[in-house]
PDB file of N, CA, C and O in Angstrom:
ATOM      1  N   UNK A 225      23.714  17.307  15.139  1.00 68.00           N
ATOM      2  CA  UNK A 225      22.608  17.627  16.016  1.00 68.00           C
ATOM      3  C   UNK A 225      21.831  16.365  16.351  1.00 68.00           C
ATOM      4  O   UNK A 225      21.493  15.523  15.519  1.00 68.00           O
ATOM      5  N   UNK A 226      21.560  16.316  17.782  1.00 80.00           N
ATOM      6  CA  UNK A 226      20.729  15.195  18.214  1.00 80.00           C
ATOM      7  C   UNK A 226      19.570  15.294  17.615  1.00 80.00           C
ATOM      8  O   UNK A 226      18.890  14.270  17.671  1.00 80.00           O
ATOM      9  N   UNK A 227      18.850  16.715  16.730  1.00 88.00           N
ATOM     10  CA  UNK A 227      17.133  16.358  16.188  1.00 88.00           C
ATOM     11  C   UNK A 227      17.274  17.280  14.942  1.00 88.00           C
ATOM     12  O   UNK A 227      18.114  18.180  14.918  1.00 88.00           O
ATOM     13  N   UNK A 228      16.426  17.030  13.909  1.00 92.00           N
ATOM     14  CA  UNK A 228      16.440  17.159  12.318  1.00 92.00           C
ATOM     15  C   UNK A 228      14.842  17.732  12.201  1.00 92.00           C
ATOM     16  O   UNK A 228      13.998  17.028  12.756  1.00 92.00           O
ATOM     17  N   UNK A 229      14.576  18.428  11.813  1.00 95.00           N
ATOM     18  CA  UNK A 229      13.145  18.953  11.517  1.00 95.00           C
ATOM     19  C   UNK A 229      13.028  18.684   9.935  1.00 95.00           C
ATOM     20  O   UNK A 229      13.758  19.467   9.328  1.00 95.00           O
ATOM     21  N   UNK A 230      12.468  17.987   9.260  1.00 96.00           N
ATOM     22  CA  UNK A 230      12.196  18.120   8.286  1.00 96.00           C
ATOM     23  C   UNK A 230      11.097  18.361   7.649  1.00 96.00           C
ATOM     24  O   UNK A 230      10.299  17.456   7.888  1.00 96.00           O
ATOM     25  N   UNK A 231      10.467  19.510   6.627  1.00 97.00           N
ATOM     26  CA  UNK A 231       9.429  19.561   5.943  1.00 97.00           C
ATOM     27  C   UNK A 231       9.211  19.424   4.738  1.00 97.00           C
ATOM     28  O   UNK A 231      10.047  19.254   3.851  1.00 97.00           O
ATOM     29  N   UNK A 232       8.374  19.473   4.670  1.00 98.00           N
ATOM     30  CA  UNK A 232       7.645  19.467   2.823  1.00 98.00           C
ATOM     31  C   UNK A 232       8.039  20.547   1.674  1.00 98.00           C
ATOM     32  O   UNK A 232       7.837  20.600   0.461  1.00 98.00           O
ATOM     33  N   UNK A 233       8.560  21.211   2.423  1.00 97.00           N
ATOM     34  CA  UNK A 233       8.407  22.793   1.454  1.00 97.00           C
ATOM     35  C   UNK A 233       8.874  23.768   2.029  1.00 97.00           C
ATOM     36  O   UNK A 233       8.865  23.521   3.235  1.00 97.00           O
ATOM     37  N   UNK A 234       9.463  25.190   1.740  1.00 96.00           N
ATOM     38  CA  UNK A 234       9.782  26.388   2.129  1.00 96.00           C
ATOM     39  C   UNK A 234       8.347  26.802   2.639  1.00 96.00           C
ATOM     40  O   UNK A 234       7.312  26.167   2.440  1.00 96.00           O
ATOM     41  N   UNK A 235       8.462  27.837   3.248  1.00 95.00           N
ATOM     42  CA  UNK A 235       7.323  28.845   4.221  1.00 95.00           C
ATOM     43  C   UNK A 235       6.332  29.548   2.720  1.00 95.00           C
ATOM     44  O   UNK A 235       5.160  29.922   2.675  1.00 95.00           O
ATOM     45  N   UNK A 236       6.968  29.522   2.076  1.00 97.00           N
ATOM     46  CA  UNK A 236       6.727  30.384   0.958  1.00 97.00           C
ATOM     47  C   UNK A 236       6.360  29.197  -0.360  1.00 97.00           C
ATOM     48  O   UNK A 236       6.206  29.771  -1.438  1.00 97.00           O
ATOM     49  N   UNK A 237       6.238  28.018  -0.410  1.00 97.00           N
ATOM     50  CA  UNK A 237       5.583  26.899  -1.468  1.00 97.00           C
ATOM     51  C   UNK A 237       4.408  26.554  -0.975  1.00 97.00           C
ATOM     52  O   UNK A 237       3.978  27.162   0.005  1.00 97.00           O
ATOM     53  N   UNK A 238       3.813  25.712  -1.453  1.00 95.00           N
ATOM     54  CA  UNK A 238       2.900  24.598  -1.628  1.00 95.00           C
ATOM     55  C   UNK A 238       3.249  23.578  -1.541  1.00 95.00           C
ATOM     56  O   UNK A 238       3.979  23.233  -2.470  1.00 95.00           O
ATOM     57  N   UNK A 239       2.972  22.512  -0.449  1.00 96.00           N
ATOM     58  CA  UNK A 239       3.804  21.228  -0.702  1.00 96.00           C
ATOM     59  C   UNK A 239       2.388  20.619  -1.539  1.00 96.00           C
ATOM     60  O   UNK A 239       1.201  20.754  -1.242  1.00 96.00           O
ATOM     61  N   UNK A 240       3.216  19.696  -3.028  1.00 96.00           N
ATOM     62  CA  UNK A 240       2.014  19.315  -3.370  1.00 96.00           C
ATOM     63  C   UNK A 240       1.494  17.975  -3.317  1.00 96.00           C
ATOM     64  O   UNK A 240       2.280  17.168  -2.820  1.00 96.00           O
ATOM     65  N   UNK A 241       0.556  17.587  -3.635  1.00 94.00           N
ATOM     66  CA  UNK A 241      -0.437  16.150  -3.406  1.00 94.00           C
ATOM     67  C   UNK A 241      -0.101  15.393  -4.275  1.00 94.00           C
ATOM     68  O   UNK A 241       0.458  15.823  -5.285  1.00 94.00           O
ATOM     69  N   UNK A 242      -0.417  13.791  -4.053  1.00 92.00           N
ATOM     70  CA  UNK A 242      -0.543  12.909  -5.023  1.00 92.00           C
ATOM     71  C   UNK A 242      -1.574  12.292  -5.626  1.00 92.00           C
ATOM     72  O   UNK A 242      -2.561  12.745  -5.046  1.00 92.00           O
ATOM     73  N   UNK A 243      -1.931  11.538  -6.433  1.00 90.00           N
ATOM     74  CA  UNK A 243      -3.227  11.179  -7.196  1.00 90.00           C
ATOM     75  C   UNK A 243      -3.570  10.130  -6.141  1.00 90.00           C
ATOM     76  O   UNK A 243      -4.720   9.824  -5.824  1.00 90.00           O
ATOM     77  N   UNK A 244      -2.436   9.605  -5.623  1.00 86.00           N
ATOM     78  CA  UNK A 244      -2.584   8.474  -4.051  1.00 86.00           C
ATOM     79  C   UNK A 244      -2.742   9.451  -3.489  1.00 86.00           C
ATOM     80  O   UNK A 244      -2.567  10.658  -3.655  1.00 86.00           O
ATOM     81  N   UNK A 245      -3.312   8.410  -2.376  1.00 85.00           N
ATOM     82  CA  UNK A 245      -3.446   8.769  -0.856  1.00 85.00           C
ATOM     83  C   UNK A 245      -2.157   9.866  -0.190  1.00 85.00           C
ATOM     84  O   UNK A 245      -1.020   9.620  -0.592  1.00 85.00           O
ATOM     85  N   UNK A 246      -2.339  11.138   0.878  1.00 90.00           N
ATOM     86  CA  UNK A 246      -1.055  11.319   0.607  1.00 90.00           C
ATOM     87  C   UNK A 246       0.011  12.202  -0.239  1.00 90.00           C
ATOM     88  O   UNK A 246      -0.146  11.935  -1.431  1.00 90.00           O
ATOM     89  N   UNK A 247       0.906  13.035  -0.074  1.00 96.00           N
ATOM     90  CA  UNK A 247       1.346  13.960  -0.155  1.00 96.00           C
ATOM     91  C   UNK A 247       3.057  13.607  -1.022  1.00 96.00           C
ATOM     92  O   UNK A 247       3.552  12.503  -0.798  1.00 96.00           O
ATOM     93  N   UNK A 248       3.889  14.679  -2.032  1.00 97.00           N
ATOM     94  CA  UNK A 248       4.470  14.019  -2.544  1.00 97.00           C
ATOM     95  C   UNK A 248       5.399  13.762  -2.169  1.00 97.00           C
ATOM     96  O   UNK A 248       6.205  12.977  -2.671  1.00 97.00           O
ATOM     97  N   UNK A 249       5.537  14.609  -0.808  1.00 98.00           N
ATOM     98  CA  UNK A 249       6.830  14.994   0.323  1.00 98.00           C
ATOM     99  C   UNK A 249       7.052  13.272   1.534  1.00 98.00           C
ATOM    100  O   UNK A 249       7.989  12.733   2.123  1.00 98.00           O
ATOM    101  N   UNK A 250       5.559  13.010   1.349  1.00 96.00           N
ATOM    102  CA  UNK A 250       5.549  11.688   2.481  1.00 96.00           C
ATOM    103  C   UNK A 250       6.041  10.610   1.431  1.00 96.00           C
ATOM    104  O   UNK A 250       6.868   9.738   1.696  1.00 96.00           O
ATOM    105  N   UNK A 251       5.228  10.838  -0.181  1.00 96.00           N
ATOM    106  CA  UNK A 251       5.632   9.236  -0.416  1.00 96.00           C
ATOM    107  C   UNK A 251       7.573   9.443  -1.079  1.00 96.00           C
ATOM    108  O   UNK A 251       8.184   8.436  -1.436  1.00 96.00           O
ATOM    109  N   UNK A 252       8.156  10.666  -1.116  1.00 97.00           N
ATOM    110  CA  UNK A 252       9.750  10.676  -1.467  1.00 97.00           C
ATOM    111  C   UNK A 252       9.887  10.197  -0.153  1.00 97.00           C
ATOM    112  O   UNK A 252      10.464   9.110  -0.183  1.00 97.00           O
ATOM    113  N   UNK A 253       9.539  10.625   1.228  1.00 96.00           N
ATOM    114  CA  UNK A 253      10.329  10.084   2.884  1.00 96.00           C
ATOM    115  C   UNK A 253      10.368   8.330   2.532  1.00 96.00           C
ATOM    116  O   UNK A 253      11.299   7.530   2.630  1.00 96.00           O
ATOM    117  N   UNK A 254       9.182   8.176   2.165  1.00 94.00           N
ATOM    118  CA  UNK A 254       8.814   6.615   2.802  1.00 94.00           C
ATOM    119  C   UNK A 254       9.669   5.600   1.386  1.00 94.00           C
ATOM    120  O   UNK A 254      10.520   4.717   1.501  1.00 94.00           O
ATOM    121  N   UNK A 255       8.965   6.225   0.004  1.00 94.00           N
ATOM    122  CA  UNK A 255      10.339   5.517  -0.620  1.00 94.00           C
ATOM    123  C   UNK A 255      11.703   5.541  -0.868  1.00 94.00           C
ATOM    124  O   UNK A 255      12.224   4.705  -1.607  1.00 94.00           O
ATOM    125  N   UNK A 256      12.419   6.548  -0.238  1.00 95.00           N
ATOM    126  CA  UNK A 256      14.015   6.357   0.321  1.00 95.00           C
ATOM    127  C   UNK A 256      13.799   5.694   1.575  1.00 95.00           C
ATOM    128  O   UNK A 256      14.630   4.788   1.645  1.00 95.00           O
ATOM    129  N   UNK A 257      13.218   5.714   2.396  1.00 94.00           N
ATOM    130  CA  UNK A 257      13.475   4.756   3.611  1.00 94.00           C
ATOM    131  C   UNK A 257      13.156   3.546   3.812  1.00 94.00           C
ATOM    132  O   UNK A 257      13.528   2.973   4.836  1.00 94.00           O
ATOM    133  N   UNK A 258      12.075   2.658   2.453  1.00 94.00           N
ATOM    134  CA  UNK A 258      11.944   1.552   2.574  1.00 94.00           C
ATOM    135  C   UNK A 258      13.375   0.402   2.003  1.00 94.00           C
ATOM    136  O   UNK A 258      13.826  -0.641   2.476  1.00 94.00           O
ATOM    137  N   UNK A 259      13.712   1.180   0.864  1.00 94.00           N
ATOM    138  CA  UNK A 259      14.463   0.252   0.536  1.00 94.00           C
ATOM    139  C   UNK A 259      15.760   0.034   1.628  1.00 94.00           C
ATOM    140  O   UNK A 259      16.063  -1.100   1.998  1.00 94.00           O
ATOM    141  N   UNK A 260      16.297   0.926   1.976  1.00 88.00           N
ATOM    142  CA  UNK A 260      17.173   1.490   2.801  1.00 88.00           C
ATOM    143  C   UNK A 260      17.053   0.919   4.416  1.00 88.00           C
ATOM    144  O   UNK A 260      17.785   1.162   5.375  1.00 88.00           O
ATOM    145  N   UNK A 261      16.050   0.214   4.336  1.00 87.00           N
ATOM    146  CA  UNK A 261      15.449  -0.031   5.633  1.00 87.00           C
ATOM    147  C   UNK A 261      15.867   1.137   7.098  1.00 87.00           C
ATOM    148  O   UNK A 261      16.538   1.012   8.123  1.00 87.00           O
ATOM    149  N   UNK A 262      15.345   1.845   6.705  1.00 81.00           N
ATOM    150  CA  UNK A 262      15.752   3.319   7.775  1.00 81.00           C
ATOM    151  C   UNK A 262      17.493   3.785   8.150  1.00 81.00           C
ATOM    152  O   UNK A 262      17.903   4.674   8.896  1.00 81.00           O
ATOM    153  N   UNK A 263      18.351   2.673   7.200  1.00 90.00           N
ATOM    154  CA  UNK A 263      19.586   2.977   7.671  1.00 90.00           C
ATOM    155  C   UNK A 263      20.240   4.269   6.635  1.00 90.00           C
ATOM    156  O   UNK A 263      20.864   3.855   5.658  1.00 90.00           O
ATOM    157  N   UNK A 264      20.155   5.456   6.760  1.00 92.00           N
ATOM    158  CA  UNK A 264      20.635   6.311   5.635  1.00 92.00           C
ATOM    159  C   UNK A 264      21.054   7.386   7.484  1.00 92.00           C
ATOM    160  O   UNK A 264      20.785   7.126   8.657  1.00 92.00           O
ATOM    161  N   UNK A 265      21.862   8.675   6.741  1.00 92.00           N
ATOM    162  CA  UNK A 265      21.888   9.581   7.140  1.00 92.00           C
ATOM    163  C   UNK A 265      21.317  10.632   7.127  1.00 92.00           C
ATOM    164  O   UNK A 265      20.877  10.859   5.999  1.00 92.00           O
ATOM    165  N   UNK A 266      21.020  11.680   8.091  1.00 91.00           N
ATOM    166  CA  UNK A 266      20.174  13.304   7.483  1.00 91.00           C
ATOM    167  C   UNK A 266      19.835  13.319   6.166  1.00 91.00           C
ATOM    168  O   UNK A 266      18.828  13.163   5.474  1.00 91.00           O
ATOM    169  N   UNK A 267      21.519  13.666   5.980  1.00 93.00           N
ATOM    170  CA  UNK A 267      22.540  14.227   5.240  1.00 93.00           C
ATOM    171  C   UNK A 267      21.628  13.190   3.503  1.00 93.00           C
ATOM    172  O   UNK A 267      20.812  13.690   2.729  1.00 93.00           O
ATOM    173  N   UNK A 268      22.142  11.897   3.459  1.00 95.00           N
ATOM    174  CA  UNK A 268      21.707  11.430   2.623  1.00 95.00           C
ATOM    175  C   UNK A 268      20.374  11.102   2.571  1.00 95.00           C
ATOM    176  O   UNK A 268      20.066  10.599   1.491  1.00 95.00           O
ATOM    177  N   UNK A 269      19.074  11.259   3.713  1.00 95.00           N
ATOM    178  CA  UNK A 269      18.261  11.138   3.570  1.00 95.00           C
ATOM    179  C   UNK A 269      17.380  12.240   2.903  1.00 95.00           C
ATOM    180  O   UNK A 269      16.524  11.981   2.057  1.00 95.00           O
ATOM    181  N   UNK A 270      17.650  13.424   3.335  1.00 96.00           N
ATOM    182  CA  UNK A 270      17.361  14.544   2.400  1.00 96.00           C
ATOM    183  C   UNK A 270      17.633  14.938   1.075  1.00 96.00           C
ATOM    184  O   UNK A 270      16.865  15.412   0.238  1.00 96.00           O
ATOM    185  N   UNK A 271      18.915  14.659   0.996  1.00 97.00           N
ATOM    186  CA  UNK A 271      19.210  14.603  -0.633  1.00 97.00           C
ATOM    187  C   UNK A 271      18.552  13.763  -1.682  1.00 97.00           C
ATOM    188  O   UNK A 271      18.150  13.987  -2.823  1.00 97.00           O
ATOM    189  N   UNK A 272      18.579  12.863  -1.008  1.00 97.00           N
ATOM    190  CA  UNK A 272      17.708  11.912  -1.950  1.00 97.00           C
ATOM    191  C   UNK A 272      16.185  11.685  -1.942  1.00 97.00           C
ATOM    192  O   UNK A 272      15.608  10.949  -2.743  1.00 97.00           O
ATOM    193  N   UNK A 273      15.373  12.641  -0.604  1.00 97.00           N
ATOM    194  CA  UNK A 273      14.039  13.246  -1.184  1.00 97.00           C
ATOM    195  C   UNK A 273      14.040  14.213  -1.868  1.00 97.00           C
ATOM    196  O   UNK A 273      13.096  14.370  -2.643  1.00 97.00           O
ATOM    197  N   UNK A 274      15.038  15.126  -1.811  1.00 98.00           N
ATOM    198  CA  UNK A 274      14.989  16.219  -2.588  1.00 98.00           C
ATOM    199  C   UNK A 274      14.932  15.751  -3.996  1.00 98.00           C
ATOM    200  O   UNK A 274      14.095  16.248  -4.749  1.00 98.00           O
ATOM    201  N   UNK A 275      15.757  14.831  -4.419  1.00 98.00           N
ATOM    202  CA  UNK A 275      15.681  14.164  -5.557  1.00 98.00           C
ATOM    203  C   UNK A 275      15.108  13.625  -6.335  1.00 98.00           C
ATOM    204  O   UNK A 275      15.514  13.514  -7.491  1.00 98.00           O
ATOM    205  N   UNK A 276      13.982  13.134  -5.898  1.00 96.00           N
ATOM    206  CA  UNK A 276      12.969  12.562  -6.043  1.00 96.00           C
ATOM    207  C   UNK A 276      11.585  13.475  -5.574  1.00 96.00           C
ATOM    208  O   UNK A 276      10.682  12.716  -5.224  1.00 96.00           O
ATOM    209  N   UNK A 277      11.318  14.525  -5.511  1.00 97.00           N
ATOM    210  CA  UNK A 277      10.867  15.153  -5.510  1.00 97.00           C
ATOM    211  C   UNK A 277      10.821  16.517  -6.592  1.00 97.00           C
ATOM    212  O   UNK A 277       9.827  17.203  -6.831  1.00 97.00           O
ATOM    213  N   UNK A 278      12.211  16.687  -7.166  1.00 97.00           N
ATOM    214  CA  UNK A 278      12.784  17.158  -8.130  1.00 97.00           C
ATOM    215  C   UNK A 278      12.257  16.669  -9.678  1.00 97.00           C
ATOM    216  O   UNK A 278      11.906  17.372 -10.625  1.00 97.00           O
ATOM    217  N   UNK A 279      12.332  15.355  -9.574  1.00 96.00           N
ATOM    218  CA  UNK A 279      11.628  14.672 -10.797  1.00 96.00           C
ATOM    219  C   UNK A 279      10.596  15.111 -11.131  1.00 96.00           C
ATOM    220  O   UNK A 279      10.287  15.286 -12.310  1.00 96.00           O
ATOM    221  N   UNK A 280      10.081  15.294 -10.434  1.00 95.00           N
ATOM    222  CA  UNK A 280       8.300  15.666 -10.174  1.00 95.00           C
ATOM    223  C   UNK A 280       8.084  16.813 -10.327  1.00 95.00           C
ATOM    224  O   UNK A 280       7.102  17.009 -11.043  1.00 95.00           O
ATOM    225  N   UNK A 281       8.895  18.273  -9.727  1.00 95.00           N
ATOM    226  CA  UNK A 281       8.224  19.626  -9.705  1.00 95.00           C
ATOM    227  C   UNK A 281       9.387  19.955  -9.003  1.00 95.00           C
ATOM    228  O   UNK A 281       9.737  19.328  -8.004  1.00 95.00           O
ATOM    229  N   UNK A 282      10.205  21.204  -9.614  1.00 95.00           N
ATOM    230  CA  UNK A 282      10.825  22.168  -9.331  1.00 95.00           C
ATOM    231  C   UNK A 282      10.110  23.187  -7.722  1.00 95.00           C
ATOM    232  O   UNK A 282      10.802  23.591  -6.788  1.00 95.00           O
ATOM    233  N   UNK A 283       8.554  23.361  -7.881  1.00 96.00           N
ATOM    234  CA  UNK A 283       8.451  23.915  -7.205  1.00 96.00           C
ATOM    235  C   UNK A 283       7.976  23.843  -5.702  1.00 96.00           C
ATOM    236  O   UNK A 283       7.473  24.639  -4.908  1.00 96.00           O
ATOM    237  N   UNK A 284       8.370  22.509  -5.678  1.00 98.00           N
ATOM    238  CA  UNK A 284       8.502  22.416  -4.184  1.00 98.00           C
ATOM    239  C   UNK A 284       9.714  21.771  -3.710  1.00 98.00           C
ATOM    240  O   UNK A 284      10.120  20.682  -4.115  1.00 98.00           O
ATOM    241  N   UNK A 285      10.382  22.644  -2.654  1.00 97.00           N
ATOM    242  CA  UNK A 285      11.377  22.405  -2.074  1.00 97.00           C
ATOM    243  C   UNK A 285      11.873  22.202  -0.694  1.00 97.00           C
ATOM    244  O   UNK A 285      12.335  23.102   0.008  1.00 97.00           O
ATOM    245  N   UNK A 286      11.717  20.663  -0.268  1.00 98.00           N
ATOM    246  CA  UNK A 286      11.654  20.466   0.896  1.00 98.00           C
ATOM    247  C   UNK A 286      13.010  21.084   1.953  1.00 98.00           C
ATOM    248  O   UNK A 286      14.137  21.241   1.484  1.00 98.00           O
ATOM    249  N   UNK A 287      12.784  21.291   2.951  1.00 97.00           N
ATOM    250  CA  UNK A 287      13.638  22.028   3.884  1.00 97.00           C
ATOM    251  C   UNK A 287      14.217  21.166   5.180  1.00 97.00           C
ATOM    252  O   UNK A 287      13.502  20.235   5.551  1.00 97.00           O
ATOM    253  N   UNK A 288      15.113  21.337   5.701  1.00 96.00           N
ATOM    254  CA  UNK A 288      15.719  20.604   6.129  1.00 96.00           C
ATOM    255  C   UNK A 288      16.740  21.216   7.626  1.00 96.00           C
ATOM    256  O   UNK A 288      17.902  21.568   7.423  1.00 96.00           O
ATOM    257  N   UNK A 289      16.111  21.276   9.125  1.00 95.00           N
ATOM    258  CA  UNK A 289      16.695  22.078  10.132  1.00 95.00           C
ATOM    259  C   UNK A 289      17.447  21.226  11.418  1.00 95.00           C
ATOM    260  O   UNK A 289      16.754  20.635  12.246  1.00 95.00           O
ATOM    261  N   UNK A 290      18.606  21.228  11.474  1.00 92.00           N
ATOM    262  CA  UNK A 290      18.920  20.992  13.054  1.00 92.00           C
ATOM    263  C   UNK A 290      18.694  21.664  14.213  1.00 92.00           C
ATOM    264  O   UNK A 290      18.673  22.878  14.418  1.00 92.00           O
ATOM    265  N   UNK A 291      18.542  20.825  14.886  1.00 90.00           N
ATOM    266  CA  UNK A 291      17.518  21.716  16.329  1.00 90.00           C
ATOM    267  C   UNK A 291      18.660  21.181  17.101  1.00 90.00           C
ATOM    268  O   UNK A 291      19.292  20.145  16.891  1.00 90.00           O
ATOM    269  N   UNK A 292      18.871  22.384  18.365  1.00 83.00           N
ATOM    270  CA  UNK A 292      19.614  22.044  19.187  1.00 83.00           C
ATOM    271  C   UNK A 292      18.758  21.136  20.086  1.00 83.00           C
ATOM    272  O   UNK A 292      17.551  20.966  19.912  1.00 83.00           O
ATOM    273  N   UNK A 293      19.581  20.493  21.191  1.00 68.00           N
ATOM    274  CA  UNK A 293      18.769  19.655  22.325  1.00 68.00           C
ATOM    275  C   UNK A 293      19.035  18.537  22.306  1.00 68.00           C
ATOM    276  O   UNK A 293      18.506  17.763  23.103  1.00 68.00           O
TER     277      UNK A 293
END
């Protein structure tokens, strides 16, 4: 798919906060994509917030949609 929707959480969680500035869903995006310098896939870019988000709390589970267009 030409576009990827990605969020923080199911319809049904809490995405939760950090003691930083900032949310725990933004700082898993931004630290898989710094080192990586934005070159990853969906595919591996999600997995590996999920992952890192996982460390942290079972109960939020970020979601992940292809949009047609």
């Amino acid at each position: 798919s030409k576009h990827v929707l990605l969020s923080a959480c199911d319809k049904t969680e809490l995405a939760w906060e950090t003691p930083e500035k900032g949310g725990l869903f933004t700082h898993a995006l931004l630290n898989t994509l710094r080192p990586n310098g934005g070159q990853l896939s969906y595919g591996d870019l999600y997995t590996r917030i999920c992952a890192n988000i996982r460390a942290v709390t079972r109960r939020q589970n970020p979601q992940a949609t292809a949009l047609a267009g």
